[in-house]
Short mmCIF file of C-alpha atoms (C1' of nucleotides) in Angstrom, two decimals:
data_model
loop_
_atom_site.label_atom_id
_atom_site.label_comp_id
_atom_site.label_asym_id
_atom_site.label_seq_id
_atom_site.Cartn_x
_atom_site.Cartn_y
_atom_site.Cartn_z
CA UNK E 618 158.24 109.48 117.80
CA UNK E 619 157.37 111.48 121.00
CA UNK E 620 159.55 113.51 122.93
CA UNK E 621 160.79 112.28 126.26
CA UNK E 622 158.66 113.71 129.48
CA UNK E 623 159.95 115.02 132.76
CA UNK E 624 158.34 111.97 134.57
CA UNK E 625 161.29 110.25 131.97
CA UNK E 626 163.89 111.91 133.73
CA UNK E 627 162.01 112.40 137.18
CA UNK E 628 163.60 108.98 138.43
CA UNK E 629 167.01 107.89 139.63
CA UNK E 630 170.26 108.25 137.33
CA UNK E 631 171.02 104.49 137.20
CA UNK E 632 167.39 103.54 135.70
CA UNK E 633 167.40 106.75 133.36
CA UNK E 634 170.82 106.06 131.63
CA UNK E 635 170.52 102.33 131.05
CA UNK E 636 166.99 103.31 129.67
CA UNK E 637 168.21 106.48 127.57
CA UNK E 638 170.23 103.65 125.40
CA UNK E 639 168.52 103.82 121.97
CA UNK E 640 166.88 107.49 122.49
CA UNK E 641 167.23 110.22 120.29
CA UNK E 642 169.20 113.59 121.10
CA UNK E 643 167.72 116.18 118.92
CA UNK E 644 169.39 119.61 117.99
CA UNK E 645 166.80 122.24 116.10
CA UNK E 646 168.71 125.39 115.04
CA UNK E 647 167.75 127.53 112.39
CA UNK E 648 165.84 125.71 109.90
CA UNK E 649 168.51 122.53 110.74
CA UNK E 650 168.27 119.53 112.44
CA UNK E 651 171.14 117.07 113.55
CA UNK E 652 170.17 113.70 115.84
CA UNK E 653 172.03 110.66 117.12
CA UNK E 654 171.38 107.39 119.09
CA UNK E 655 173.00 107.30 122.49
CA UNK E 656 175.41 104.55 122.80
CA UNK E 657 176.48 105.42 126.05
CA UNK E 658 176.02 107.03 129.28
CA UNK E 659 177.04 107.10 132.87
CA UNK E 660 175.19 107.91 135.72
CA UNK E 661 176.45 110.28 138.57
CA UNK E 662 174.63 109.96 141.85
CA UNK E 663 174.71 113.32 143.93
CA UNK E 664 176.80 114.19 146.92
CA UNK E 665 177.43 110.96 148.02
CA UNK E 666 178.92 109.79 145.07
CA UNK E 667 182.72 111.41 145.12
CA UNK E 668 183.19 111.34 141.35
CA UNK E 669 180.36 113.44 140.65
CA UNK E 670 180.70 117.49 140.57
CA UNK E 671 178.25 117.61 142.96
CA UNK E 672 180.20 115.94 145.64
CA UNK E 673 181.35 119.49 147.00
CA UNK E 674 178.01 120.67 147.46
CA UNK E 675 175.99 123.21 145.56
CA UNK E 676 178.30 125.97 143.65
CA UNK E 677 176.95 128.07 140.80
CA UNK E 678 178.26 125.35 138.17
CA UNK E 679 176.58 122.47 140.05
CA UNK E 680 173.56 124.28 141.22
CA UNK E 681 171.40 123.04 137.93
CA UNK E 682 172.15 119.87 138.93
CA UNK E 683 170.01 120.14 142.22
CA UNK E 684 167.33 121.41 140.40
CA UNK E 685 164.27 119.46 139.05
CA UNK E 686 164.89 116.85 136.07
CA UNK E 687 164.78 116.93 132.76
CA UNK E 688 167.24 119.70 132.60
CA UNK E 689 170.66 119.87 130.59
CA UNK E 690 174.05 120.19 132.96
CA UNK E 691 176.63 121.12 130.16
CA UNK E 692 179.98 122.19 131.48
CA UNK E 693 183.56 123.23 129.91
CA UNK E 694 186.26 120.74 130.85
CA UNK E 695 190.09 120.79 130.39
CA UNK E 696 189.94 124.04 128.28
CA UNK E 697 188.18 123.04 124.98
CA UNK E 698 185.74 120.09 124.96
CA UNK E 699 182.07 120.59 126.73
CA UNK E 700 180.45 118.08 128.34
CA UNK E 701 176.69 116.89 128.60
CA UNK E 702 174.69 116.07 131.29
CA UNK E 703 170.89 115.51 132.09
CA UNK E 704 169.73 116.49 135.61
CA UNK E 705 167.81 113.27 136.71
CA UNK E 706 165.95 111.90 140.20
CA UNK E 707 163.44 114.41 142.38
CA UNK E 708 163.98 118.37 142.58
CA UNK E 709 166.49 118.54 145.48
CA UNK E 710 168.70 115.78 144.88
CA UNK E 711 171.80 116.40 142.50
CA UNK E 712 171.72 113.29 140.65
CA UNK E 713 172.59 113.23 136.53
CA UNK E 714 173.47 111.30 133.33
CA UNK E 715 176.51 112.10 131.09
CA UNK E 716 176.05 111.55 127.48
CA UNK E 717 178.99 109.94 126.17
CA UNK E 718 178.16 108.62 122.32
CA UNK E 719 175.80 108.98 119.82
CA UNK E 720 175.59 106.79 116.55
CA UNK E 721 174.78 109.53 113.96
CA UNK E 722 170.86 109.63 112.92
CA UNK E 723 170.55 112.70 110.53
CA UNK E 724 172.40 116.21 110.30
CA UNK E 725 175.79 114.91 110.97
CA UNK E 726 178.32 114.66 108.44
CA UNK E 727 180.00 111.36 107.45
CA UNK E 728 183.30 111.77 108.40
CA UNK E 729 182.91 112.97 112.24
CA UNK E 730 183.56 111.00 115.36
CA UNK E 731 180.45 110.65 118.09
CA UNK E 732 182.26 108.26 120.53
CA UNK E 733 183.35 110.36 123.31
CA UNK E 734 181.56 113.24 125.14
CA UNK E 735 183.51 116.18 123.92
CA UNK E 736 182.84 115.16 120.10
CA UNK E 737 179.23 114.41 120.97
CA UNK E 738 178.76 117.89 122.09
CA UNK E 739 180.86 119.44 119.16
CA UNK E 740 179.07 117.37 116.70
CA UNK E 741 175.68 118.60 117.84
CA UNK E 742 176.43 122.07 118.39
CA UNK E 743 176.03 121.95 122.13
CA UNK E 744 177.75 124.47 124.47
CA UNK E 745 177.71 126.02 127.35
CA UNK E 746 174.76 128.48 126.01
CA UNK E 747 172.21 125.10 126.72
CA UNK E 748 173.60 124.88 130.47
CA UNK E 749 170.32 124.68 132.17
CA UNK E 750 168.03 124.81 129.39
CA UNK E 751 164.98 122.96 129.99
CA UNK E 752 165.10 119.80 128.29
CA UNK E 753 161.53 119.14 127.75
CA UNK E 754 160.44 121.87 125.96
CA UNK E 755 163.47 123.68 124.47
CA UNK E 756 165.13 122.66 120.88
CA UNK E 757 167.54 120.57 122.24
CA UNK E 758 165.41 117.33 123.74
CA UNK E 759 164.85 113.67 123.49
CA UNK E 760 162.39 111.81 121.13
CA UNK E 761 161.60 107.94 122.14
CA UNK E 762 163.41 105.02 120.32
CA UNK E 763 163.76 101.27 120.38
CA UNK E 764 165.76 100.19 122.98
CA UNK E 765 168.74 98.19 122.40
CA UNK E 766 168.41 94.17 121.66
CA UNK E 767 167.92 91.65 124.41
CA UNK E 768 171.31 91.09 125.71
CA UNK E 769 173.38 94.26 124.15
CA UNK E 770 173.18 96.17 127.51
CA UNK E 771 176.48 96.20 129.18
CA UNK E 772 177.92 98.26 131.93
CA UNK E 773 181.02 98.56 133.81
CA UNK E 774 183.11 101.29 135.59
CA UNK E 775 182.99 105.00 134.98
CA UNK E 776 185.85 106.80 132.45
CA UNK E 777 188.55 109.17 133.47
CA UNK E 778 187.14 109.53 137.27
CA UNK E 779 190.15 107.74 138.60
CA UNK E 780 190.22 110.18 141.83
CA UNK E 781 187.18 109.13 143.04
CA UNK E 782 188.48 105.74 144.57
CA UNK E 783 186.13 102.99 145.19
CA UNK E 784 183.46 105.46 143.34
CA UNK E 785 185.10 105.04 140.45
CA UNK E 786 184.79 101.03 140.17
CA UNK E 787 181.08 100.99 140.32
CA UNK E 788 179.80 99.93 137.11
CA UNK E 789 177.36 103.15 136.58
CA UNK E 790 178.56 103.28 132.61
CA UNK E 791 176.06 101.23 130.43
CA UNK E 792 176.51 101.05 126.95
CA UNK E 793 175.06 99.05 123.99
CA UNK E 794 177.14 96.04 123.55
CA UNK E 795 179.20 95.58 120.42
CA UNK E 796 178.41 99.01 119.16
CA UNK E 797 180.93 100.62 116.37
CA UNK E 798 179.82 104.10 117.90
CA UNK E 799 181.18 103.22 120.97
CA UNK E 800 184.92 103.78 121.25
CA UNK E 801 186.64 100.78 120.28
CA UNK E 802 188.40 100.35 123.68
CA UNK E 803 185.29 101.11 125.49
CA UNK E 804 182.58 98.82 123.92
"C1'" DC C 1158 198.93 97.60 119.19
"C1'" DT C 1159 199.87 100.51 123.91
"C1'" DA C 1160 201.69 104.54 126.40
"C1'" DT C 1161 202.55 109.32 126.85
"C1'" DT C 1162 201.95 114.11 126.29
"C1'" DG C 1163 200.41 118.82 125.04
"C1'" DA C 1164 196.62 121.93 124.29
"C1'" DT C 1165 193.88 125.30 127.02
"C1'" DG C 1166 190.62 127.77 130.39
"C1'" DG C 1167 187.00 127.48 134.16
"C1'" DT C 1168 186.49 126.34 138.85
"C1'" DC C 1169 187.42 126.59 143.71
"C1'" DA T 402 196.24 122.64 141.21
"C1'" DC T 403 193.23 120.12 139.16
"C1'" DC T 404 190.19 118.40 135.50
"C1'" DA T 405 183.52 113.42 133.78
"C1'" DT T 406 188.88 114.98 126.95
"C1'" DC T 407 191.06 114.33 122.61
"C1'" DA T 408 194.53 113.98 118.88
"C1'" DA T 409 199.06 113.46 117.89
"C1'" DT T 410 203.17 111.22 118.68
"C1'" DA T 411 206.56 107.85 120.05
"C1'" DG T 412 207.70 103.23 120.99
"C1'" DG T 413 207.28 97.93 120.68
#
DNA sequence: CTATTGATGGTC
DNA sequence: ACCATCAATAGG
């Protein structure tokens, strides 16, 4: 299957995470290759929107984020887990998906977790090395897949963004309904 | 089953 | 001081 182009990623976050359900997140290293489905995602909307980094403006961690799309955000949060983003919408505005599960595809080994952001990125190797690497042409990208079933699309508020009051009750996570690689509280 | 807490370091 | 997390633990 083809890899996902910018003009994938070159629209806003809302459309590009319900639509990244069912894609492929490849990880080439050294002769190796580990995959997943996503499961789930959550989009972040720029300044506006209070729960996103970006909500205090352009800093050197946020600045990939106002970049052009199709580029990885990947930061370090709470002292050990990293966290993936992709930089979505038109150069300019700071608007970006969080990867939150993957259902393993190949490369991953049978007994490790992919439902929950932190152990997506461990499980794939990501780190803070792919912060703004270009997601379109590096070895860490997107191949096409089927989308989920009519009807297993299902969205609802944001995780762990509590501070963000009434930003934090808009339904801007979508994940694929009934899904044992989503968390079981979460699906 | 739910609720709570400790680990640990970058960011601002 | 706070945090887009997770695993371990304690309690019901």
């Amino acid at each position: 299957m083809a890899r996902l182009s910018r003009s994938f990623f070159a629209r806003p976050a809302l459309v590009v995470a319900r639509e990244l359900l069912g894609k492929v997140l490849v990880h080439r290293t050294a002769g190796h290759e580990r995959s997943g489905i996503i499961v789930e995602t959550e989009a972040y909307l720029g300044e506006r929107d209070l729960a996103s980094h970006a909500s205090r403006g352009r800093t050197a961690r946020t600045e990939v984020m106002f970049g052009p799309p199709g580029h990885a955000y990947v930061y370090f949060v709470y002292g050990m887990h990293h966290c993936m983003n992709v930089v979505t919408g038109e150069d300019g505005t700071a608007e970006a998906v969080l990867l939150r599960a993957l259902a393993p595809l190949h490369g991953i080994e049978a007994d490790q977790r992919t439902d929950g952001p932190g152990k997506l990125c461990r499980v794939l190797g990501i780190d803070r090395a792919h912060n703004r690497s270009d997601l379109v042409r590096g070895d860490l990208f997107f191949r096409d897949g089927p989308p989920p079933p009519r009807g297993k699309v299902a969205r609802g508020p944001r995780i762990g963004v509590d501070y963000a009051g009434a930003w934090s009750r808009k339904p801007y996570r979508f994940w694929w309904r009934d899904h044992a690689c989503v968390s079981r509280k979460r699906r």
